[in-house]
Amino acid sequence: FDARVVSIQASTYDYTGGAHEALGETSLNWDLQKSKPIALDDLFAKGKDWNEFVTDYCMKDLHDQLSGEPDPAPSAVASVVADRGNWSFAKDAATVHFTVYAVASFAAGEFGVEIPYETLRPYLKPDSPVP
């Protein structure tokens, strides 16, 4: 939360029987200056393949986090990256959230890949609500 962006993450936990609970997670990111939700098109410049860059960045980070698990499918990672509900924003970095089952087994858990704004800067629009 700052003068430009509010970023919150909501998590749900439901248990209806079976092997384990059902977990849900989504983010809401709000542009205070424009009084509207932040879409990925509000952040990233057209003509630059930010999705490919972020997917590759996440693949490398997830490889380290998933030690012992198989690497996730690039298409699964790209799908998570393309959904604004999986992003949250802090002072110095954006985080892409991977819920359980998004890229690995339930037992592997959920993952977050933090990407410093310095790393994202070449892909951000000049008037992006994040630094």
Coordinates of N, CA and C in Angstrom, one line a residue:
F1 N 0.9 -1.2 0.0 CA 0.0 0.0 0.0 C 0.9 1.2 0.0
D2 N 0.7 2.1 -1.0 CA 1.4 3.3 -1.0 C 0.5 4.4 -1.7
A3 N 1.1 5.5 -2.1 CA 0.2 6.6 -2.6 C -0.4 6.2 -4.0
R4 N 0.1 5.2 -4.6 CA -0.3 4.8 -6.0 C -1.0 3.5 -6.0
V5 N -0.6 2.5 -5.3 CA -1.1 1.1 -5.4 C -1.5 0.5 -4.1
V6 N -2.6 -0.2 -4.1 CA -3.0 -1.0 -3.0 C -3.0 -2.4 -3.6
S7 N -2.3 -3.3 -2.9 CA -2.1 -4.7 -3.4 C -2.4 -5.6 -2.2
I8 N -3.5 -6.4 -2.4 CA -3.9 -7.3 -1.3 C -4.1 -8.7 -1.9
Q9 N -3.9 -9.7 -1.0 CA -4.1 -11.1 -1.5 C -5.1 -11.7 -0.5
A10 N -6.1 -12.4 -1.1 CA -7.1 -13.1 -0.3 C -6.9 -14.6 -0.5
S11 N -7.0 -15.3 0.6 CA -6.8 -16.8 0.5 C -8.0 -17.4 1.1
T12 N -8.4 -18.6 0.6 CA -9.5 -19.3 1.1 C -9.1 -20.7 1.5
Y13 N -9.8 -21.3 2.4 CA -9.5 -22.7 2.9 C -10.8 -23.4 3.1
D14 N -11.0 -24.4 2.3 CA -12.3 -25.2 2.4 C -11.9 -26.6 2.6
Y15 N -12.6 -27.3 3.5 CA -12.4 -28.7 3.6 C -13.8 -29.4 3.6
T16 N -14.0 -30.2 2.6 CA -15.3 -30.9 2.5 C -15.1 -32.4 2.5
G17 N -14.0 -32.9 3.1 CA -13.7 -34.3 3.2 C -12.7 -34.6 2.1
G18 N -12.2 -35.8 2.2 CA -11.2 -36.2 1.2 C -9.8 -36.2 1.7
A19 N -8.8 -36.2 0.9 CA -7.4 -36.3 1.3 C -6.9 -35.0 1.9
H20 N -7.4 -33.8 1.4 CA -6.9 -32.6 2.0 C -7.9 -31.5 1.6
E21 N -7.6 -30.3 2.1 CA -8.4 -29.1 1.9 C -8.3 -28.6 0.5
A22 N -9.2 -27.7 0.1 CA -9.1 -27.0 -1.2 C -8.7 -25.6 -0.8
L23 N -7.6 -25.1 -1.4 CA -7.0 -23.8 -1.2 C -7.3 -22.9 -2.4
G24 N -7.6 -21.7 -2.1 CA -7.7 -20.7 -3.2 C -7.0 -19.5 -2.8
E25 N -6.6 -18.7 -3.9 CA -5.8 -17.5 -3.6 C -6.0 -16.6 -4.8
T26 N -6.2 -15.3 -4.6 CA -6.2 -14.3 -5.6 C -5.8 -13.0 -5.1
S27 N -5.3 -12.2 -6.0 CA -4.8 -10.8 -5.6 C -5.7 -9.8 -6.2
L28 N -5.9 -8.7 -5.5 CA -6.5 -7.5 -6.0 C -5.5 -6.4 -6.0
N29 N -5.3 -5.8 -7.1 CA -4.3 -4.6 -7.2 C -5.1 -3.4 -7.7
W30 N -5.0 -2.3 -7.0 CA -5.8 -1.2 -7.3 C -4.9 0.0 -7.5
D31 N -5.2 0.7 -8.6 CA -4.5 2.0 -8.9 C -5.3 3.1 -8.3
L32 N -4.7 3.7 -7.2 CA -5.4 4.8 -6.5 C -5.6 6.0 -7.3
Q33 N -4.6 6.3 -8.2 CA -4.7 7.6 -9.0 C -5.8 7.5 -10.1
K34 N -6.0 6.3 -10.6 CA -7.0 6.1 -11.7 C -8.3 5.5 -11.2
S35 N -8.3 5.1 -9.9 CA -9.5 4.5 -9.2 C -10.0 3.3 -10.0
K36 N -9.1 2.4 -10.3 CA -9.5 1.2 -11.0 C -8.6 0.0 -10.7
P37 N -9.0 -1.2 -11.0 CA -8.1 -2.3 -10.8 C -7.0 -2.2 -11.8
I38 N -5.8 -2.7 -11.4 CA -4.6 -2.7 -12.3 C -4.7 -4.0 -13.2
A39 N -4.7 -3.7 -14.5 CA -4.6 -4.8 -15.5 C -3.2 -5.0 -15.9
L40 N -2.8 -6.1 -16.3 CA -1.4 -6.3 -16.8 C -1.1 -5.4 -17.9
D41 N -2.1 -5.0 -18.8 CA -1.8 -4.1 -19.9 C -1.5 -2.7 -19.3
D42 N -1.9 -2.4 -18.1 CA -1.6 -1.1 -17.5 C -0.1 -1.0 -17.1
L43 N 0.5 -2.2 -16.9 CA 1.9 -2.3 -16.4 C 2.9 -2.4 -17.6
F44 N 2.6 -3.3 -18.5 CA 3.6 -3.7 -19.4 C 3.4 -3.1 -20.8
A45 N 4.5 -2.7 -21.4 CA 4.5 -2.0 -22.7 C 4.2 -3.0 -23.8
K46 N 3.4 -2.6 -24.8 CA 3.0 -3.4 -25.9 C 4.3 -3.5 -26.8
G47 N 4.4 -4.6 -27.5 CA 5.5 -4.9 -28.4 C 6.7 -5.5 -27.7
K48 N 6.7 -5.6 -26.4 CA 7.8 -6.2 -25.7 C 7.2 -7.5 -25.1
D49 N 7.9 -8.6 -25.3 CA 7.4 -9.9 -24.8 C 7.7 -10.1 -23.3
W50 N 7.0 -9.3 -22.5 CA 7.1 -9.4 -21.1 C 6.7 -10.7 -20.5
N51 N 5.6 -11.3 -21.1 CA 5.1 -12.6 -20.7 C 6.2 -13.7 -20.8
E52 N 6.9 -13.7 -22.0 CA 8.0 -14.7 -22.2 C 9.1 -14.4 -21.2
F53 N 9.5 -13.2 -21.0 CA 10.6 -12.9 -20.0 C 10.2 -13.3 -18.6
V54 N 9.0 -13.0 -18.2 CA 8.6 -13.3 -16.8 C 8.4 -14.8 -16.7
T55 N 7.9 -15.5 -17.7 CA 7.8 -16.9 -17.6 C 9.1 -17.6 -17.5
D56 N 10.1 -17.1 -18.3 CA 11.5 -17.7 -18.1 C 12.1 -17.4 -16.8
Y57 N 11.9 -16.2 -16.3 CA 12.4 -15.8 -14.9 C 11.8 -16.7 -13.9
C58 N 10.4 -16.9 -14.0 CA 9.8 -17.8 -13.0 C 10.2 -19.3 -13.1
M59 N 10.4 -19.7 -14.4 CA 10.9 -21.1 -14.6 C 12.2 -21.4 -13.8
K60 N 13.1 -20.4 -13.9 CA 14.4 -20.6 -13.3 C 14.3 -20.6 -11.8
D61 N 13.5 -19.6 -11.3 CA 13.3 -19.5 -9.8 C 12.5 -20.8 -9.3
L62 N 11.5 -21.2 -10.0 CA 10.7 -22.4 -9.5 C 11.6 -23.6 -9.6
H63 N 12.5 -23.7 -10.5 CA 13.4 -24.9 -10.6 C 14.2 -25.0 -9.3
D64 N 14.6 -23.9 -8.7 CA 15.3 -23.9 -7.4 C 14.4 -24.2 -6.3
Q65 N 13.2 -23.6 -6.3 CA 12.3 -23.8 -5.2 C 11.7 -25.3 -5.2
L66 N 11.6 -25.9 -6.3 CA 11.0 -27.2 -6.4 C 12.0 -28.3 -6.3
S67 N 13.1 -28.1 -5.6 CA 14.1 -29.1 -5.5 C 13.5 -30.5 -5.2
G68 N 13.8 -31.4 -6.1 CA 13.3 -32.8 -6.0 C 12.1 -33.0 -6.8
E69 N 11.3 -32.0 -7.2 CA 10.1 -32.1 -8.0 C 10.5 -31.9 -9.4
P70 N 9.7 -32.4 -10.4 CA 10.0 -32.1 -11.8 C 9.7 -30.7 -12.1
D71 N 10.4 -30.1 -13.1 CA 10.2 -28.8 -13.5 C 8.8 -28.6 -14.0
P72 N 8.1 -27.5 -13.8 CA 6.8 -27.3 -14.3 C 6.8 -27.1 -15.8
A73 N 5.6 -27.4 -16.4 CA 5.5 -27.1 -17.8 C 5.5 -25.6 -18.1
P74 N 6.3 -25.2 -19.1 CA 6.3 -23.8 -19.4 C 4.9 -23.2 -19.6
S75 N 4.0 -24.0 -20.2 CA 2.7 -23.5 -20.5 C 1.9 -23.2 -19.2
A76 N 2.1 -24.0 -18.2 CA 1.4 -23.8 -16.9 C 2.0 -22.6 -16.2
V77 N 3.3 -22.3 -16.3 CA 3.8 -21.1 -15.7 C 3.3 -19.9 -16.5
A78 N 3.3 -20.0 -17.8 CA 2.9 -18.8 -18.6 C 1.4 -18.5 -18.3
S79 N 0.6 -19.5 -18.1 CA -0.8 -19.3 -17.7 C -1.0 -18.6 -16.4
V80 N -0.2 -18.9 -15.4 CA -0.2 -18.2 -14.1 C 0.3 -16.8 -14.3
V81 N 1.4 -16.6 -15.0 CA 1.9 -15.3 -15.3 C 0.9 -14.4 -16.0
A82 N 0.1 -14.9 -16.9 CA -0.8 -14.1 -17.6 C -2.1 -13.7 -16.9
D83 N -2.3 -14.2 -15.7 CA -3.5 -13.9 -14.9 C -3.2 -12.9 -13.8
R84 N -3.8 -11.7 -13.9 CA -3.5 -10.6 -13.0 C -3.8 -11.0 -11.5
G85 N -4.7 -11.9 -11.3 CA -5.0 -12.4 -10.0 C -3.9 -13.1 -9.3
N86 N -2.8 -13.4 -10.0 CA -1.6 -14.1 -9.4 C -0.5 -13.1 -9.1
W87 N -0.7 -11.8 -9.3 CA 0.4 -10.8 -9.1 C 0.1 -10.0 -7.8
S88 N 1.1 -9.7 -7.1 CA 1.0 -8.7 -6.0 C 2.2 -7.8 -6.1
F89 N 2.1 -6.6 -5.5 CA 3.1 -5.6 -5.7 C 3.5 -5.0 -4.3
A90 N 4.8 -4.9 -4.2 CA 5.4 -4.3 -2.9 C 6.3 -3.1 -3.3
K91 N 7.0 -2.6 -2.4 CA 7.8 -1.4 -2.6 C 8.8 -1.5 -3.7
D92 N 9.6 -2.7 -3.7 CA 10.7 -2.9 -4.6 C 10.5 -4.0 -5.6
A93 N 9.4 -4.8 -5.5 CA 9.3 -5.9 -6.3 C 7.9 -6.3 -6.5
A94 N 7.7 -7.1 -7.6 CA 6.4 -7.7 -7.9 C 6.6 -9.2 -7.5
T95 N 5.5 -9.8 -7.1 CA 5.5 -11.3 -6.9 C 4.5 -12.0 -7.7
V96 N 4.8 -13.1 -8.3 CA 3.9 -13.9 -9.0 C 3.6 -15.1 -8.1
H97 N 2.4 -15.4 -7.8 CA 2.0 -16.4 -6.9 C 1.5 -17.7 -7.6
F98 N 2.1 -18.8 -7.2 CA 1.7 -20.1 -7.8 C 1.0 -20.9 -6.7
T99 N -0.3 -21.0 -6.9 CA -1.1 -21.8 -5.8 C -0.8 -23.3 -6.0
V100 N -1.2 -24.0 -5.0 CA -1.1 -25.5 -5.1 C -1.7 -26.0 -6.4
Y101 N -1.1 -27.0 -6.9 CA -1.6 -27.6 -8.2 C -1.3 -26.7 -9.4
A102 N -0.9 -25.5 -9.3 CA -0.7 -24.6 -10.5 C 0.5 -25.1 -11.3
V103 N 1.5 -25.5 -10.6 CA 2.8 -26.0 -11.3 C 3.4 -27.3 -10.6
A104 N 2.8 -27.7 -9.5 CA 3.3 -28.9 -8.8 C 2.2 -29.6 -8.0
S105 N 2.6 -30.6 -7.4 CA 1.6 -31.4 -6.6 C 1.2 -30.6 -5.3
F106 N 0.1 -31.1 -4.7 CA -0.4 -30.5 -3.5 C 0.7 -30.5 -2.4
A107 N 1.4 -31.6 -2.4 CA 2.4 -31.8 -1.3 C 3.6 -30.9 -1.5
A108 N 3.8 -30.5 -2.7 CA 4.9 -29.5 -3.0 C 4.6 -28.1 -2.5
G109 N 3.3 -27.8 -2.4 CA 2.9 -26.5 -1.9 C 2.7 -25.4 -2.9
E110 N 2.6 -24.2 -2.4 CA 2.5 -23.1 -3.2 C 3.9 -22.3 -3.2
F111 N 4.0 -21.5 -4.2 CA 5.3 -20.8 -4.5 C 5.0 -19.3 -4.8
G112 N 6.0 -18.5 -4.5 CA 6.0 -17.1 -4.9 C 7.3 -16.8 -5.6
V113 N 7.3 -16.1 -6.7 CA 8.5 -15.7 -7.4 C 8.5 -14.2 -7.3
E114 N 9.5 -13.6 -6.6 CA 9.7 -12.2 -6.5 C 10.6 -11.7 -7.6
I115 N 10.1 -10.6 -8.3 CA 10.9 -10.1 -9.4 C 11.1 -8.6 -9.1
P116 N 12.3 -8.2 -8.9 CA 12.6 -6.8 -8.6 C 12.2 -5.9 -9.7
Y117 N 11.7 -4.7 -9.4 CA 11.2 -3.8 -10.4 C 12.4 -3.4 -11.3
E118 N 13.6 -3.4 -10.8 CA 14.8 -3.1 -11.7 C 14.9 -4.1 -12.8
T119 N 14.5 -5.4 -12.5 CA 14.6 -6.4 -13.5 C 13.4 -6.3 -14.5
L120 N 12.3 -5.8 -14.0 CA 11.1 -5.6 -14.9 C 11.1 -4.3 -15.7
R121 N 11.9 -3.4 -15.2 CA 11.8 -2.0 -15.8 C 11.9 -2.0 -17.3
P122 N 12.7 -2.8 -18.0 CA 12.7 -2.7 -19.5 C 11.3 -3.1 -20.1
Y123 N 10.4 -3.7 -19.4 CA 9.2 -4.2 -19.9 C 8.0 -3.3 -19.5
L124 N 8.2 -2.4 -18.5 CA 7.2 -1.6 -17.9 C 6.9 -0.4 -18.8
K125 N 5.6 0.0 -18.8 CA 5.2 1.3 -19.4 C 5.8 2.4 -18.6
P126 N 6.1 3.5 -19.3 CA 6.6 4.7 -18.6 C 5.7 5.2 -17.5
D127 N 4.3 5.0 -17.8 CA 3.4 5.5 -16.8 C 2.8 4.4 -15.9
S128 N 3.5 3.3 -15.8 CA 3.1 2.2 -15.0 C 2.8 2.6 -13.6
P129 N 1.8 2.1 -12.9 CA 1.5 2.4 -11.5 C 2.6 1.9 -10.6
V130 N 3.4 1.0 -11.0 CA 4.5 0.5 -10.1 C 5.8 1.1 -10.6
P131 N 6.7 1.2 -9.7 CA 8.0 1.9 -10.0 C 8.8 1.2 -11.2

